[in-house]
Amino acid sequence: MAAFWSMGPLTLEVPMSLFAKNRQRLAEKLQEGQVVLLQGGEDISHYDTDIQYVFRQEAYFTWMCGVKEPGCYLALDVKTKKAHLFVPHLPDEYEVWMGKLLTCDQFKKIYAVDEVHYVEDIAKVLKSLNPEKLLTLSGPNTDSGLTAKEAVFEGIDEFTVDNEILFPTIAELRVIKTPEEIEVMRYVCKVSSDAHKQVMLYAKPGLKEYQCESVFLDHCYRIGGCRHVSYTCICGSGQNAATLHYGHAAAPNSKMIQDGDLCLFDMGGNYAGYAADITCTFPANGKFTEDQKLVYEAVLFARDAVIREAKPGVLWTDMHLTANRSMLQHLKDGGLLFGNVEEMIENGVAAILQPHGLGHLIGLDVHDVGGYLPHCPPRPSGPLARLRTARRLQAGMALTIEPGCYFIDKLLDRAQSNPSQARFFNWPRVESFRGCGGVRIEDDVLITEDGVENLTFVPRTVAEIEEHMSMGANFKSI
């Protein structure tokens, strides 16, 4: 019987063949005589205590085998295509506190790998494979600046190790999703979309932001089997909606939602390691004001323009500029801006209102790898420097499309004191928007052979949002 992983009835069954296909794709890029060695993640304690963080597997390791347990290694023999999983040899006492120990044969069946050994035997097994080169993973993450953890074990000095070949090879393979990976992403995006819709029905003035967050977390876990979310939930209401990464420890989604607030909720579930990243912006009381509608539709038109034009062969930098043009034109038509849109972009006006890039690759990391690999276009300079990739789109890429418009005091003050930018703003009109926060609309999409498949299913137009919220807490009779 084929091996699957799931969180139980009504949740997606993820076939272990997904990971076997990834190993096959990798082996086809390498040479006989090479053996790949990856080290999985480790349990991490809360400082000096005996309490551990909830374990999440390292993403490259997940891509190769889908193994959930900490402390493991995986070797792939390129010549034979065989996968050797190495698991910790845990003491019998483990069963008293943590549950029954699995045998090597049981691990082999669960993860559908060719061989399973204990970690203590890693040097002996690798010697039997007699690799010309042992390929380990080491390279920079261009979003965090951190380096992937390279596999190490006692006795590795006895092998010829190459740590340069593997990183760009796997990173590039992760950029293009297989049909099996796409099915997992469709699932986690649907679960996350439904969770956002539940939040929109629950939200109303008088609640704390974190109470809305809890509804999202509950739906993703209880209904969708997503034990993890892909990042700290961003639940900004009112002025907090202009804080791009709100929700951190110093601002823990703790504001009371007020009548008249816009809520910008950026949240995504995680299933089998694969991430969703969806942002919905909606009025807390269920009805947009005319000013809120102006800004919201400017962002929506930007999203729509990208969805119309994105397809294989198009540069992501061009899509960012397409979104900028659409949003700025709508704000100009609404009386917030003056002048020529192309001159606004040249003078950095778009970056005052949207200081982040259009979106990013998504997959096993919410900001997925492959944005700036050696063969890719380099990071642009100037207003486009914040883009997480400048690549040409390809079928099989999964990305977010997330234009936004924010009224951030520090950036508005900067523009007001800069004559080359200040001349484009209708300042009396713009001043009335200070403190209102902002709008972001974020969809997870797949690039297809001829365009875009949107994996996100939430109300998006003003009419759709107001209709959906009319069934929610603001309109229920007491």
Tab-separated table of C-alpha atoms in Angstrom:
chain	number	residue	atom	x	y	z
A	1	MET	CA	0.000	0.000	0.000
A	2	ALA	CA	1.256	3.486	-0.846
A	3	ALA	CA	2.564	5.528	2.074
A	4	PHE	CA	0.783	8.751	2.978
A	5	TRP	CA	1.008	11.333	5.728
A	6	SER	CA	-2.039	13.187	6.996
A	7	MET	CA	-3.490	14.631	10.182
A	8	GLY	CA	-6.485	12.302	10.005
A	9	PRO	CA	-9.950	12.152	8.437
A	10	LEU	CA	-10.930	15.094	6.212
A	11	THR	CA	-7.353	16.369	5.984
A	12	LEU	CA	-5.158	15.981	2.927
A	13	GLU	CA	-3.230	12.751	2.466
A	14	VAL	CA	0.261	13.729	1.311
A	15	PRO	CA	1.926	10.871	-0.569
A	16	MET	CA	5.495	10.027	0.317
A	17	SER	CA	6.008	9.739	-3.449
A	18	LEU	CA	6.066	13.562	-3.430
A	19	PHE	CA	9.412	13.457	-1.659
A	20	ALA	CA	10.665	10.486	-3.679
A	21	LYS	CA	10.041	12.525	-6.827
A	22	ASN	CA	12.051	15.401	-5.356
A	23	ARG	CA	14.945	13.033	-4.694
A	24	GLN	CA	14.705	11.731	-8.266
A	25	ARG	CA	14.751	15.285	-9.648
A	26	LEU	CA	17.825	16.051	-7.572
A	27	ALA	CA	19.662	12.873	-8.590
A	28	GLU	CA	19.119	13.757	-12.263
A	29	LYS	CA	21.021	17.015	-11.706
A	30	LEU	CA	24.031	15.332	-10.074
A	31	GLN	CA	26.706	12.822	-11.076
A	32	GLU	CA	27.350	9.200	-10.257
A	33	GLY	CA	29.868	8.875	-7.470
A	34	GLN	CA	28.239	11.688	-5.500
A	35	VAL	CA	26.273	11.088	-2.311
A	36	VAL	CA	24.034	13.816	-0.907
A	37	LEU	CA	23.912	14.244	2.864
A	38	LEU	CA	21.407	16.495	4.625
A	39	GLN	CA	20.984	16.981	8.343
A	40	GLY	CA	17.521	17.640	9.696
A	41	GLY	CA	16.542	20.000	12.458
A	42	GLU	CA	17.114	19.522	16.176
A	43	ASP	CA	14.887	20.006	19.202
A	44	ILE	CA	15.486	23.461	20.709
A	45	SER	CA	14.994	24.152	24.413
A	46	HIS	CA	13.499	27.300	25.891
A	47	TYR	CA	16.778	28.792	27.069
A	48	ASP	CA	18.139	26.660	29.956
A	49	THR	CA	14.882	24.823	30.721
A	50	ASP	CA	13.727	21.287	30.017
A	51	ILE	CA	10.813	22.611	27.929
A	52	GLN	CA	11.204	22.552	24.172
A	53	TYR	CA	9.721	24.604	21.363
A	54	VAL	CA	7.192	22.750	19.195
A	55	PHE	CA	9.445	21.130	16.598
A	56	ARG	CA	9.319	22.192	12.945
A	57	GLN	CA	11.488	20.353	10.456
A	58	GLU	CA	14.144	22.166	8.412
A	59	ALA	CA	12.764	22.972	4.950
A	60	TYR	CA	15.461	21.450	2.717
A	61	PHE	CA	15.227	18.235	4.741
A	62	THR	CA	11.448	18.244	4.397
A	63	TRP	CA	11.785	18.698	0.623
A	64	MET	CA	13.966	15.589	0.440
A	65	CYS	CA	12.027	13.165	2.634
A	66	GLY	CA	9.120	14.666	4.610
A	67	VAL	CA	10.472	13.247	7.884
A	68	LYS	CA	8.834	14.920	10.887
A	69	GLU	CA	11.135	13.789	13.718
A	70	PRO	CA	14.160	15.792	14.929
A	71	GLY	CA	17.742	14.582	15.007
A	72	CYS	CA	17.750	12.760	11.647
A	73	TYR	CA	19.990	12.670	8.570
A	74	LEU	CA	19.272	11.626	4.976
A	75	ALA	CA	21.749	10.332	2.404
A	76	LEU	CA	20.915	9.985	-1.292
A	77	ASP	CA	23.199	7.787	-3.385
A	78	VAL	CA	23.094	9.371	-6.834
A	79	LYS	CA	24.269	6.194	-8.566
A	80	THR	CA	21.622	3.848	-7.145
A	81	LYS	CA	18.994	6.552	-6.379
A	82	LYS	CA	18.577	4.907	-2.954
A	83	ALA	CA	17.602	7.023	0.058
A	84	HIS	CA	19.169	6.154	3.428
A	85	LEU	CA	17.447	7.659	6.461
A	86	PHE	CA	19.366	7.890	9.744
A	87	VAL	CA	17.307	8.183	12.931
A	88	PRO	CA	18.376	8.718	16.563
A	89	HIS	CA	18.905	5.550	18.619
A	90	LEU	CA	16.754	6.590	21.575
A	91	PRO	CA	16.944	4.939	25.037
A	92	ASP	CA	14.241	2.612	26.308
A	93	GLU	CA	13.271	5.268	28.874
A	94	TYR	CA	11.886	7.310	25.952
A	95	GLU	CA	8.817	5.060	25.878
A	96	VAL	CA	7.884	5.976	29.447
A	97	TRP	CA	7.591	9.682	28.718
A	98	MET	CA	7.247	10.098	24.943
A	99	GLY	CA	5.521	7.013	23.572
A	100	LYS	CA	6.462	3.808	21.824
A	101	LEU	CA	9.798	3.680	20.023
A	102	LEU	CA	9.638	3.014	16.296
A	103	THR	CA	11.882	0.377	14.752
A	104	CYS	CA	13.989	1.041	11.676
A	105	ASP	CA	11.578	-1.094	9.658
A	106	GLN	CA	8.657	1.024	10.833
A	107	PHE	CA	10.437	4.243	9.824
A	108	LYS	CA	11.135	2.653	6.440
A	109	LYS	CA	7.432	1.961	5.859
A	110	ILE	CA	6.232	5.322	7.150
A	111	TYR	CA	8.549	7.399	4.969
A	112	ALA	CA	8.890	4.990	2.020
A	113	VAL	CA	12.697	5.219	1.936
A	114	ASP	CA	15.046	2.452	0.832
A	115	GLU	CA	17.084	1.971	4.001
A	116	VAL	CA	16.888	3.150	7.613
A	117	HIS	CA	19.856	3.121	10.000
A	118	TYR	CA	20.694	4.654	13.351
A	119	VAL	CA	22.606	7.932	13.377
A	120	GLU	CA	25.485	6.274	15.198
A	121	ASP	CA	26.112	4.175	12.063
A	122	ILE	CA	26.281	7.065	9.628
A	123	ALA	CA	30.039	6.951	8.997
A	124	LYS	CA	30.010	3.185	8.474
A	125	VAL	CA	27.080	3.286	6.032
A	126	LEU	CA	28.522	6.182	4.032
A	127	LYS	CA	31.857	4.364	3.744
A	128	SER	CA	30.017	1.382	2.294
A	129	LEU	CA	28.573	3.665	-0.393
A	130	ASN	CA	32.141	4.718	-1.247
A	131	PRO	CA	31.330	8.237	-2.512
A	132	GLU	CA	33.802	10.136	-4.667
A	133	LYS	CA	32.249	13.259	-3.160
A	134	LEU	CA	29.955	13.796	-0.207
A	135	LEU	CA	27.687	16.742	-1.041
A	136	THR	CA	26.593	18.856	1.916
A	137	LEU	CA	24.330	21.899	1.962
A	138	SER	CA	25.693	25.352	2.667
A	139	GLY	CA	24.552	28.673	1.281
A	140	PRO	CA	23.017	32.046	2.138
A	141	ASN	CA	19.333	32.776	2.496
A	142	THR	CA	18.920	36.071	0.638
A	143	ASP	CA	15.952	37.110	2.805
A	144	SER	CA	17.393	36.465	6.268
A	145	GLY	CA	21.112	36.678	5.499
A	146	LEU	CA	21.599	33.451	7.463
A	147	THR	CA	23.361	30.346	6.160
A	148	ALA	CA	21.795	26.914	5.760
A	149	LYS	CA	23.091	24.454	8.333
A	150	GLU	CA	25.654	22.110	6.844
A	151	ALA	CA	25.558	18.427	7.836
A	152	VAL	CA	28.255	17.385	10.288
A	153	PHE	CA	28.942	14.083	12.024
A	154	GLU	CA	31.823	12.344	13.736
A	155	GLY	CA	34.081	10.958	10.998
A	156	ILE	CA	33.123	13.373	8.219
A	157	ASP	CA	36.810	14.345	7.883
A	158	GLU	CA	37.436	10.946	6.300
A	159	PHE	CA	35.354	11.910	3.233
A	160	THR	CA	35.930	14.309	0.344
A	161	VAL	CA	33.252	16.915	1.036
A	162	ASP	CA	31.863	19.482	-1.420
A	163	ASN	CA	29.543	22.129	0.043
A	164	GLU	CA	29.079	24.282	-3.071
A	165	ILE	CA	27.227	22.074	-5.571
A	166	LEU	CA	24.138	21.169	-3.575
A	167	PHE	CA	22.732	24.471	-2.332
A	168	PRO	CA	22.012	26.193	-5.681
A	169	THR	CA	20.846	22.909	-7.186
A	170	ILE	CA	18.160	22.148	-4.584
A	171	ALA	CA	17.177	25.808	-4.228
A	172	GLU	CA	16.464	26.021	-7.950
A	173	LEU	CA	14.501	22.758	-7.889
A	174	ARG	CA	12.401	24.138	-5.027
A	175	VAL	CA	11.404	27.122	-7.162
A	176	ILE	CA	9.433	24.971	-9.613
A	177	LYS	CA	6.732	22.982	-7.845
A	178	THR	CA	5.747	19.470	-8.854
A	179	PRO	CA	2.055	18.566	-9.338
A	180	GLU	CA	2.153	16.787	-5.971
A	181	GLU	CA	3.520	19.869	-4.212
A	182	ILE	CA	0.916	22.048	-5.912
A	183	GLU	CA	-1.859	19.860	-4.487
A	184	VAL	CA	-0.530	20.448	-0.959
A	185	MET	CA	-0.360	24.180	-1.610
A	186	ARG	CA	-3.913	24.213	-2.974
A	187	TYR	CA	-5.019	22.515	0.225
A	188	VAL	CA	-3.241	24.792	2.698
A	189	CYS	CA	-4.359	27.889	0.784
A	190	LYS	CA	-7.980	26.690	0.834
A	191	VAL	CA	-7.828	25.974	4.564
A	192	SER	CA	-6.262	29.392	5.184
A	193	SER	CA	-8.807	31.130	2.940
A	194	ASP	CA	-11.687	29.539	4.845
A	195	ALA	CA	-10.075	30.550	8.140
A	196	HIS	CA	-9.845	34.178	6.969
A	197	LYS	CA	-13.534	34.071	6.045
A	198	GLN	CA	-14.376	32.841	9.539
A	199	VAL	CA	-12.400	35.734	11.024
A	200	MET	CA	-14.315	38.232	8.879
A	201	LEU	CA	-17.592	36.838	10.208
A	202	TYR	CA	-16.373	36.994	13.814
A	203	ALA	CA	-14.683	40.412	13.776
A	204	LYS	CA	-16.424	43.500	15.127
A	205	PRO	CA	-15.561	46.616	17.134
A	206	GLY	CA	-14.925	45.904	20.813
A	207	LEU	CA	-12.848	42.770	20.262
A	208	LYS	CA	-9.112	42.491	20.754
A	209	GLU	CA	-7.037	41.786	17.653
A	210	TYR	CA	-5.751	38.548	19.207
A	211	GLN	CA	-9.299	37.255	19.618
A	212	CYS	CA	-9.633	37.378	15.835
A	213	GLU	CA	-6.238	35.718	15.504
A	214	SER	CA	-7.454	32.874	17.715
A	215	VAL	CA	-10.351	32.182	15.333
A	216	PHE	CA	-7.891	31.799	12.476
A	217	LEU	CA	-5.620	29.492	14.468
A	218	ASP	CA	-8.558	27.380	15.603
A	219	HIS	CA	-9.938	26.844	12.098
A	220	CYS	CA	-6.563	26.030	10.561
A	221	TYR	CA	-5.777	23.450	13.245
A	222	ARG	CA	-9.197	22.045	14.176
A	223	ILE	CA	-10.595	21.850	10.645
A	224	GLY	CA	-7.488	21.781	8.448
A	225	GLY	CA	-5.007	19.870	10.593
A	226	CYS	CA	-2.445	22.695	10.401
A	227	ARG	CA	-0.557	22.395	13.662
A	228	HIS	CA	1.634	25.317	12.637
A	229	VAL	CA	1.117	28.667	11.008
A	230	SER	CA	3.786	29.779	8.565
A	231	TYR	CA	4.732	32.986	10.420
A	232	THR	CA	3.582	35.102	13.341
A	233	CYS	CA	0.045	36.275	12.591
A	234	ILE	CA	-0.240	39.967	11.704
A	235	CYS	CA	-3.589	41.308	12.980
A	236	GLY	CA	-3.375	45.076	12.662
A	237	SER	CA	-6.419	47.279	13.165
A	238	GLY	CA	-6.587	51.036	12.710
A	239	GLN	CA	-3.151	52.632	12.808
A	240	ASN	CA	-1.542	49.216	13.418
A	241	ALA	CA	-2.394	48.229	9.848
A	242	ALA	CA	0.472	50.507	8.759
A	243	THR	CA	3.009	48.444	10.728
A	244	LEU	CA	4.156	45.971	8.113
A	245	HIS	CA	5.238	43.201	10.507
A	246	TYR	CA	2.877	43.948	13.380
A	247	GLY	CA	2.155	41.110	15.824
A	248	HIS	CA	5.664	40.648	17.235
A	249	ALA	CA	6.439	40.337	20.946
A	250	ALA	CA	6.388	44.105	21.546
A	251	ALA	CA	3.059	44.498	19.710
A	252	PRO	CA	1.248	41.180	20.247
A	253	ASN	CA	-2.040	41.833	18.398
A	254	SER	CA	-3.395	43.365	21.603
A	255	LYS	CA	-5.213	46.541	20.518
A	256	MET	CA	-8.957	46.908	20.955
A	257	ILE	CA	-10.657	47.109	17.542
A	258	GLN	CA	-12.593	50.364	17.179
A	259	ASP	CA	-15.641	51.268	15.126
A	260	GLY	CA	-14.337	52.777	11.890
A	261	ASP	CA	-11.076	50.782	11.899
A	262	LEU	CA	-9.804	48.884	8.920
A	263	CYS	CA	-8.468	45.450	9.858
A	264	LEU	CA	-5.398	44.212	7.965
A	265	PHE	CA	-5.000	40.535	8.837
A	266	ASP	CA	-2.022	38.702	7.297
A	267	MET	CA	-2.108	35.015	8.288
A	268	GLY	CA	-1.276	31.673	6.696
A	269	GLY	CA	-1.535	28.054	7.778
A	270	ASN	CA	1.141	25.427	7.247
A	271	TYR	CA	0.513	21.816	6.276
A	272	ALA	CA	3.143	19.113	5.713
A	273	GLY	CA	5.687	21.926	5.784
A	274	TYR	CA	4.063	23.925	2.959
A	275	ALA	CA	3.061	27.520	3.600
A	276	ALA	CA	0.127	29.768	2.833
A	277	ASP	CA	0.432	33.564	3.126
A	278	ILE	CA	-2.840	35.469	2.701
A	279	THR	CA	-3.804	39.016	3.669
A	280	CYS	CA	-7.351	40.319	3.920
A	281	THR	CA	-8.231	43.938	4.659
A	282	PHE	CA	-11.797	44.737	5.690
A	283	PRO	CA	-13.762	47.277	7.753
A	284	ALA	CA	-14.266	46.243	11.366
A	285	ASN	CA	-17.921	47.324	11.277
A	286	GLY	CA	-18.635	45.635	7.940
A	287	LYS	CA	-19.030	48.791	5.825
A	288	PHE	CA	-16.313	50.720	3.967
A	289	THR	CA	-16.275	54.510	4.165
A	290	GLU	CA	-15.701	56.342	0.885
A	291	ASP	CA	-12.078	57.083	1.859
A	292	GLN	CA	-11.468	53.462	2.819
A	293	LYS	CA	-13.052	52.338	-0.440
A	294	LEU	CA	-10.757	54.640	-2.447
A	295	VAL	CA	-7.576	53.201	-0.947
A	296	TYR	CA	-8.840	49.620	-0.938
A	297	GLU	CA	-9.812	49.719	-4.605
A	298	ALA	CA	-6.500	51.311	-5.560
A	299	VAL	CA	-4.765	48.254	-4.085
A	300	LEU	CA	-7.296	45.843	-5.572
A	301	PHE	CA	-6.815	47.330	-9.059
A	302	ALA	CA	-3.058	46.844	-8.629
A	303	ARG	CA	-3.577	43.181	-7.743
A	304	ASP	CA	-5.947	42.707	-10.681
A	305	ALA	CA	-3.472	44.251	-13.115
A	306	VAL	CA	-0.777	41.774	-12.064
A	307	ILE	CA	-3.106	38.776	-12.265
A	308	ARG	CA	-4.053	39.823	-15.807
A	309	GLU	CA	-0.472	40.229	-17.001
A	310	ALA	CA	1.590	37.651	-15.092
A	311	LYS	CA	2.656	34.663	-17.195
A	312	PRO	CA	5.819	32.761	-18.120
A	313	GLY	CA	8.535	34.998	-19.546
A	314	VAL	CA	7.442	38.168	-17.719
A	315	LEU	CA	9.917	39.809	-15.336
A	316	TRP	CA	8.778	40.120	-11.725
A	317	THR	CA	10.241	43.615	-11.620
A	318	ASP	CA	7.877	44.579	-14.438
A	319	MET	CA	4.943	43.171	-12.462
A	320	HIS	CA	5.933	45.301	-9.473
A	321	LEU	CA	5.936	48.404	-11.659
A	322	THR	CA	2.611	47.392	-13.208
A	323	ALA	CA	1.093	47.259	-9.731
A	324	ASN	CA	2.641	50.633	-8.825
A	325	ARG	CA	1.236	52.306	-11.940
A	326	SER	CA	-2.261	50.980	-11.376
A	327	MET	CA	-2.371	51.998	-7.707
A	328	LEU	CA	-0.897	55.454	-8.247
A	329	GLN	CA	-3.271	56.192	-11.114
A	330	HIS	CA	-6.281	55.263	-8.995
A	331	LEU	CA	-5.063	57.429	-6.101
A	332	LYS	CA	-4.495	60.280	-8.539
A	333	ASP	CA	-8.023	59.867	-9.912
A	334	GLY	CA	-9.278	59.944	-6.325
A	335	GLY	CA	-7.546	63.236	-5.583
A	336	LEU	CA	-4.744	62.063	-3.262
A	337	LEU	CA	-1.958	62.567	-5.798
A	338	PHE	CA	-1.072	65.013	-8.572
A	339	GLY	CA	1.086	64.778	-11.674
A	340	ASN	CA	2.486	62.190	-14.038
A	341	VAL	CA	2.474	58.600	-12.767
A	342	GLU	CA	5.779	57.683	-14.440
A	343	GLU	CA	7.437	60.690	-12.807
A	344	MET	CA	5.983	59.588	-9.445
A	345	ILE	CA	7.658	56.203	-9.848
A	346	GLU	CA	10.958	57.757	-10.940
A	347	ASN	CA	10.928	59.949	-7.826
A	348	GLY	CA	10.116	57.144	-5.397
A	349	VAL	CA	6.518	58.074	-4.574
A	350	ALA	CA	5.347	54.469	-4.928
A	351	ALA	CA	7.855	53.365	-2.279
A	352	ILE	CA	6.481	55.967	0.166
A	353	LEU	CA	3.043	54.389	-0.040
A	354	GLN	CA	4.222	50.783	-0.540
A	355	PRO	CA	7.700	50.321	0.946
A	356	HIS	CA	7.777	46.559	0.291
A	357	GLY	CA	8.008	44.528	-2.901
A	358	LEU	CA	5.065	43.122	-4.845
A	359	GLY	CA	5.482	39.648	-3.384
A	360	HIS	CA	7.767	36.660	-3.064
A	361	LEU	CA	8.219	33.017	-3.905
A	362	ILE	CA	6.354	30.693	-1.556
A	363	GLY	CA	6.581	26.983	-0.791
A	364	LEU	CA	8.289	25.214	2.088
A	365	ASP	CA	9.327	28.630	3.389
A	366	VAL	CA	6.869	31.486	3.419
A	367	HIS	CA	9.614	33.585	1.796
A	368	ASP	CA	10.789	30.699	-0.313
A	369	VAL	CA	14.308	30.185	-1.600
A	370	GLY	CA	15.574	30.866	-5.108
A	371	GLY	CA	15.018	34.598	-5.398
A	372	TYR	CA	18.626	35.596	-6.061
A	373	LEU	CA	20.598	32.504	-7.058
A	374	PRO	CA	23.844	33.024	-9.005
A	375	HIS	CA	22.215	32.507	-12.422
A	376	CYS	CA	19.328	34.890	-11.650
A	377	PRO	CA	19.040	38.645	-12.232
A	378	PRO	CA	20.751	40.463	-9.336
A	379	ARG	CA	18.883	42.492	-6.759
A	380	PRO	CA	17.860	45.805	-8.356
A	381	SER	CA	18.988	49.134	-6.999
A	382	GLY	CA	16.856	52.103	-5.993
A	383	PRO	CA	13.111	51.734	-5.326
A	384	LEU	CA	13.114	48.093	-6.497
A	385	ALA	CA	15.841	46.995	-4.063
A	386	ARG	CA	13.294	45.555	-1.609
A	387	LEU	CA	11.965	43.011	-4.098
A	388	ARG	CA	12.625	39.475	-2.893
A	389	THR	CA	13.281	38.344	-6.454
A	390	ALA	CA	13.842	39.911	-9.871
A	391	ARG	CA	13.383	36.677	-11.794
A	392	ARG	CA	11.551	35.992	-15.017
A	393	LEU	CA	8.382	34.032	-14.282
A	394	GLN	CA	8.200	30.324	-15.134
A	395	ALA	CA	5.354	27.833	-15.129
A	396	GLY	CA	5.327	25.993	-11.811
A	397	MET	CA	6.447	28.952	-9.712
A	398	ALA	CA	4.294	29.774	-6.692
A	399	LEU	CA	4.339	33.385	-5.520
A	400	THR	CA	2.392	35.898	-3.498
A	401	ILE	CA	0.886	38.967	-5.121
A	402	GLU	CA	0.570	41.517	-2.323
A	403	PRO	CA	0.339	45.181	-3.272
A	404	GLY	CA	-0.357	47.598	-0.443
A	405	CYS	CA	-0.945	51.240	0.383
A	406	TYR	CA	-0.015	52.523	3.840
A	407	PHE	CA	0.007	55.883	5.557
A	408	ILE	CA	3.199	55.591	7.598
A	409	ASP	CA	4.067	58.811	9.427
A	410	LYS	CA	7.829	58.465	9.086
A	411	LEU	CA	7.640	57.923	5.321
A	412	LEU	CA	5.053	60.656	4.780
A	413	ASP	CA	7.189	63.095	6.780
A	414	ARG	CA	10.173	62.128	4.647
A	415	ALA	CA	8.218	62.750	1.445
A	416	GLN	CA	6.861	66.064	2.716
A	417	SER	CA	10.375	67.356	3.334
A	418	ASN	CA	11.630	66.162	-0.068
A	419	PRO	CA	10.631	68.632	-2.827
A	420	SER	CA	11.026	66.004	-5.566
A	421	GLN	CA	8.349	63.895	-3.866
A	422	ALA	CA	6.223	66.443	-1.998
A	423	ARG	CA	4.933	68.007	-5.231
A	424	PHE	CA	2.981	64.848	-6.103
A	425	PHE	CA	0.902	64.705	-2.885
A	426	ASN	CA	-2.342	66.558	-2.213
A	427	TRP	CA	-1.252	67.183	1.346
A	428	PRO	CA	-4.503	68.483	2.862
A	429	ARG	CA	-6.220	65.342	1.555
A	430	VAL	CA	-3.365	63.005	2.521
A	431	GLU	CA	-3.163	64.441	6.068
A	432	SER	CA	-6.711	63.219	6.707
A	433	PHE	CA	-5.489	59.636	6.128
A	434	ARG	CA	-2.769	59.745	8.794
A	435	GLY	CA	-3.536	57.299	11.574
A	436	CYS	CA	-5.918	55.209	9.477
A	437	GLY	CA	-3.329	52.476	8.839
A	438	GLY	CA	-3.388	50.997	5.396
A	439	VAL	CA	-4.493	48.266	3.034
A	440	ARG	CA	-2.791	45.109	1.792
A	441	ILE	CA	-4.314	42.454	-0.454
A	442	GLU	CA	-2.284	39.252	-0.696
A	443	ASP	CA	-3.049	36.210	-2.822
A	444	ASP	CA	-1.033	33.029	-3.263
A	445	VAL	CA	-0.843	32.155	-6.956
A	446	LEU	CA	0.637	29.548	-9.271
A	447	ILE	CA	2.176	30.540	-12.593
A	448	THR	CA	0.704	28.283	-15.279
A	449	GLU	CA	1.674	27.778	-18.919
A	450	ASP	CA	-0.512	30.696	-19.997
A	451	GLY	CA	-1.125	32.861	-16.943
A	452	VAL	CA	-2.075	32.576	-13.274
A	453	GLU	CA	-4.053	30.158	-11.121
A	454	ASN	CA	-5.173	31.934	-7.970
A	455	LEU	CA	-5.007	29.543	-4.998
A	456	THR	CA	-6.739	32.036	-2.681
A	457	PHE	CA	-10.523	32.024	-2.175
A	458	VAL	CA	-11.691	34.993	-0.093
A	459	PRO	CA	-14.036	37.926	-0.743
A	460	ARG	CA	-12.020	40.589	-2.547
A	461	THR	CA	-14.224	43.348	-3.994
A	462	VAL	CA	-15.858	45.908	-1.708
A	463	ALA	CA	-19.267	44.417	-2.522
A	464	GLU	CA	-18.098	40.850	-1.837
A	465	ILE	CA	-16.594	41.794	1.524
A	466	GLU	CA	-19.630	43.747	2.674
A	467	GLU	CA	-21.972	40.949	1.573
A	468	HIS	CA	-19.908	38.311	3.391
A	469	MET	CA	-19.654	40.394	6.555
A	470	SER	CA	-23.406	41.039	6.520
A	471	MET	CA	-23.750	37.446	7.754
A	472	GLY	CA	-21.357	38.078	10.642
A	473	ALA	CA	-21.155	39.466	14.146
A	474	ASN	CA	-21.844	43.107	13.238
A	475	PHE	CA	-25.285	42.288	11.859
A	476	LYS	CA	-26.527	39.503	14.100
A	477	SER	CA	-29.449	40.487	16.269
A	478	ILE	CA	-28.674	40.486	19.973
